[in-house]
N, CA and C of each residue as an Amber inpcrd file, in Angstrom:
protein
   195
 119.7380000 141.4400000 251.8090000 118.7690000 141.7870000 252.9960000
 117.9990000 142.9990000 252.9660000 116.9430000 142.9530000 253.2510000
 116.0840000 144.0440000 253.3240000 115.5250000 144.0910000 255.0360000
 115.2870000 145.3820000 255.2250000 114.7430000 145.8940000 256.3900000
 113.5880000 146.8360000 256.3690000 112.6910000 146.8820000 256.8120000
 111.6010000 147.8450000 257.0680000 110.9970000 148.3210000 258.3650000
 110.7050000 149.5240000 258.4080000 110.2660000 149.9550000 259.7380000
 109.0010000 151.0260000 259.5010000 108.0350000 151.3040000 260.2220000
 107.0480000 152.0920000 259.8800000 106.8260000 152.8920000 261.4160000
 106.1880000 154.0520000 261.2740000 105.8770000 154.6560000 262.3550000
 104.3940000 155.1540000 262.3050000 103.6190000 154.8160000 263.3780000
 102.2770000 154.9190000 263.3630000 102.0280000 155.9460000 264.4560000
 102.1310000 157.2060000 264.4020000 102.0660000 158.4740000 265.2630000
 100.9570000 159.0910000 265.2370000 100.0780000 159.1720000 266.6150000
  99.1000000 160.0790000 266.4630000  99.1430000 161.3930000 266.0990000
  98.0650000 162.0490000 265.5730000  98.0480000 163.6190000 265.8200000
  97.6060000 164.0440000 267.1060000  98.8650000 164.5530000 267.6640000
  98.3490000 165.0290000 269.2000000  99.1770000 166.0980000 269.4710000
  98.6130000 167.0670000 270.0610000  99.2450000 168.2470000 270.6410000
 100.2050000 167.9620000 271.6320000 100.1430000 166.7120000 272.3860000
 100.9810000 166.2490000 273.4930000 102.5520000 165.5840000 272.9460000
 102.5010000 165.6300000 271.5030000 103.8910000 165.0590000 270.9930000
 104.9790000 166.1030000 271.5900000 106.0290000 165.6250000 271.7050000
 107.1090000 166.3380000 271.8570000 107.4840000 167.1830000 270.7340000
 107.9140000 168.6190000 271.1350000 108.3150000 169.6430000 269.9950000
 109.8540000 169.1540000 269.4880000 110.5620000 168.6080000 270.0490000
 111.7530000 167.9580000 269.4240000 112.0720000 166.7470000 269.9590000
 111.3590000 165.6240000 269.0580000 111.5200000 164.3840000 269.5690000
 112.8550000 164.0500000 269.4450000 112.8990000 163.1160000 270.2960000
 114.1750000 162.2010000 270.5050000 113.9380000 160.5060000 269.9060000
 115.0380000 160.1570000 269.4730000 115.1140000 158.8820000 269.1040000
 113.9860000 157.8600000 269.9100000 114.1780000 158.0010000 271.2270000
 113.6020000 157.3340000 272.2080000 112.0500000 157.5960000 271.9510000
 111.8100000 158.8760000 271.6810000 110.3460000 159.1720000 271.3750000
 109.8410000 158.5380000 270.1790000 110.3230000 158.3720000 269.1630000
 109.9540000 157.8490000 268.0180000 109.8450000 156.3600000 268.0670000
 110.9020000 155.7350000 268.6200000 110.6960000 154.0790000 269.0070000
 109.6040000 153.8390000 269.4870000 108.8260000 154.3370000 270.3870000
 107.5550000 154.0850000 270.9840000 106.4090000 153.8470000 270.0140000
 106.6890000 154.5980000 268.7830000 105.4940000 154.6030000 267.5240000
 105.8480000 153.5930000 266.7010000 107.0230000 152.9620000 266.6210000
 107.6610000 151.9380000 265.6980000 106.6600000 150.8050000 265.5640000
 106.3900000 150.4660000 264.4660000 105.3170000 149.2660000 264.1320000
 106.0240000 148.4470000 262.8440000 105.4870000 147.3060000 262.6700000
 106.0250000 146.6240000 261.4120000 105.2690000 147.3220000 260.0500000
 105.2700000 146.8880000 259.0400000 104.6130000 147.5380000 257.7490000
 103.3160000 146.8340000 257.9120000 103.2570000 145.2980000 258.1600000
 101.9530000 144.7570000 257.9650000 100.9400000 145.5550000 259.1150000
 101.2630000 146.1800000 260.1510000 100.5540000 146.6500000 261.2360000
 100.3500000 148.0840000 260.6880000 101.2600000 148.6180000 259.9130000
 100.6540000 150.1500000 258.8980000  99.7880000 149.7700000 257.8830000
  99.8630000 148.7970000 257.3450000  99.0320000 148.3310000 256.3120000
  97.5860000 148.1350000 257.0700000  97.5570000 147.4800000 257.8360000
  96.2780000 147.0830000 258.7600000  95.5480000 148.2540000 259.1120000
  96.3860000 149.3470000 259.5050000  95.6030000 150.7920000 260.0340000
  95.2370000 151.4060000 258.6960000  96.0340000 151.6090000 257.7180000
  95.7330000 152.5400000 256.6700000  95.1690000 151.8700000 255.2410000
  95.1600000 150.4360000 255.1470000  94.6290000 149.8830000 254.0550000
  95.4390000 150.0350000 252.6470000  96.5410000 150.5290000 253.1260000
  97.5750000 150.6510000 252.0720000  98.5010000 149.2940000 251.9570000
  98.7800000 149.0580000 250.6460000  99.9010000 147.8550000 250.3180000
 101.0370000 148.4450000 249.9720000 102.1990000 148.8740000 250.9290000
 103.2510000 149.5210000 250.7670000 104.2660000 148.9400000 249.9230000
 104.4070000 147.4900000 249.9800000 105.4290000 146.9900000 248.9710000
 104.8910000 145.9870000 248.0360000 104.0030000 146.3750000 247.3200000
 103.1910000 145.2930000 246.3380000 103.9100000 145.0910000 245.2570000
 105.2540000 145.7740000 245.0520000 105.8840000 145.1930000 243.7400000
 106.9190000 144.3410000 244.0200000 107.1730000 144.0930000 245.3910000
 107.9580000 142.9890000 245.5850000 107.3480000 141.5190000 245.6750000
 108.3990000 140.4600000 245.3400000 107.6120000 138.8730000 245.2690000
 107.0520000 138.8800000 246.6190000 105.9550000 138.1270000 246.5990000
 105.1570000 137.7550000 247.7370000 105.8110000 137.3380000 248.7710000
 106.9190000 136.4500000 248.6590000 107.4760000 135.8110000 249.6280000
 108.4040000 136.8040000 250.3840000 109.0730000 137.3530000 249.7560000
 109.8770000 138.5250000 250.2590000 109.0300000 139.7580000 250.8760000
 107.9540000 140.1580000 250.2810000 106.8860000 140.9540000 250.5410000
 106.4480000 140.6400000 251.9680000 106.0160000 139.2250000 252.2900000
 105.7430000 138.9930000 253.5510000 106.7360000 138.9640000 254.5720000
 107.8560000 138.4850000 254.1210000 108.8410000 138.3290000 255.1480000
 109.4210000 140.0370000 255.6330000 109.4740000 140.8440000 254.7000000
 109.9060000 142.1320000 254.9730000 108.8730000 143.0060000 255.9530000
 107.6680000 142.6550000 255.5060000 106.4820000 143.4360000 256.0730000
 106.3070000 142.8080000 257.5870000 106.3760000 141.6140000 257.8960000
 105.9350000 140.9350000 259.2500000 106.8950000 141.2210000 260.1570000
 108.1610000 141.6590000 260.1360000 108.7910000 141.7630000 261.2060000
 109.2630000 143.4140000 261.2190000 109.7880000 143.6060000 262.6360000
 110.3320000 145.2170000 262.7190000 111.2500000 144.7540000 264.0310000
 112.6680000 145.2240000 263.9310000 113.6380000 144.9320000 264.5670000
 114.2750000 146.3410000 264.8660000 114.0720000 147.0080000 266.2270000
 114.6940000 148.4030000 266.5310000 116.0220000 148.3460000 266.0670000
 116.7210000 147.1620000 266.6770000 118.2510000 146.9930000 266.5260000
 118.8820000 146.9710000 264.8270000 117.7980000 147.0690000 264.1200000
 118.4620000 147.1100000 262.7180000 118.6030000 148.7430000 262.1680000
 118.2960000 149.6500000 262.9060000 118.6000000 150.7680000 262.6120000
 119.4240000 151.6970000 263.4970000 120.3020000 152.7680000 263.0450000
 120.8590000 153.5590000 264.0740000 120.1040000 154.5540000 264.3520000
 120.1350000 155.0120000 265.5440000 119.2590000 155.9950000 266.0010000
 120.2940000 157.0980000 266.6150000
């Protein structure tokens, strides 16, 4: 089973100095979203069917915060 998560964090002086897990979760996105924003294909070496499945979803409950 594969799980992936990405974080799209703006460059801002308003970000907390010592962020908590809740602070990070606000910026969690799918790999597809990050690829769309950056133009980078992150899991290009995976078979396409697996790549599409892994990149399209993001579930915060898959991670220990």
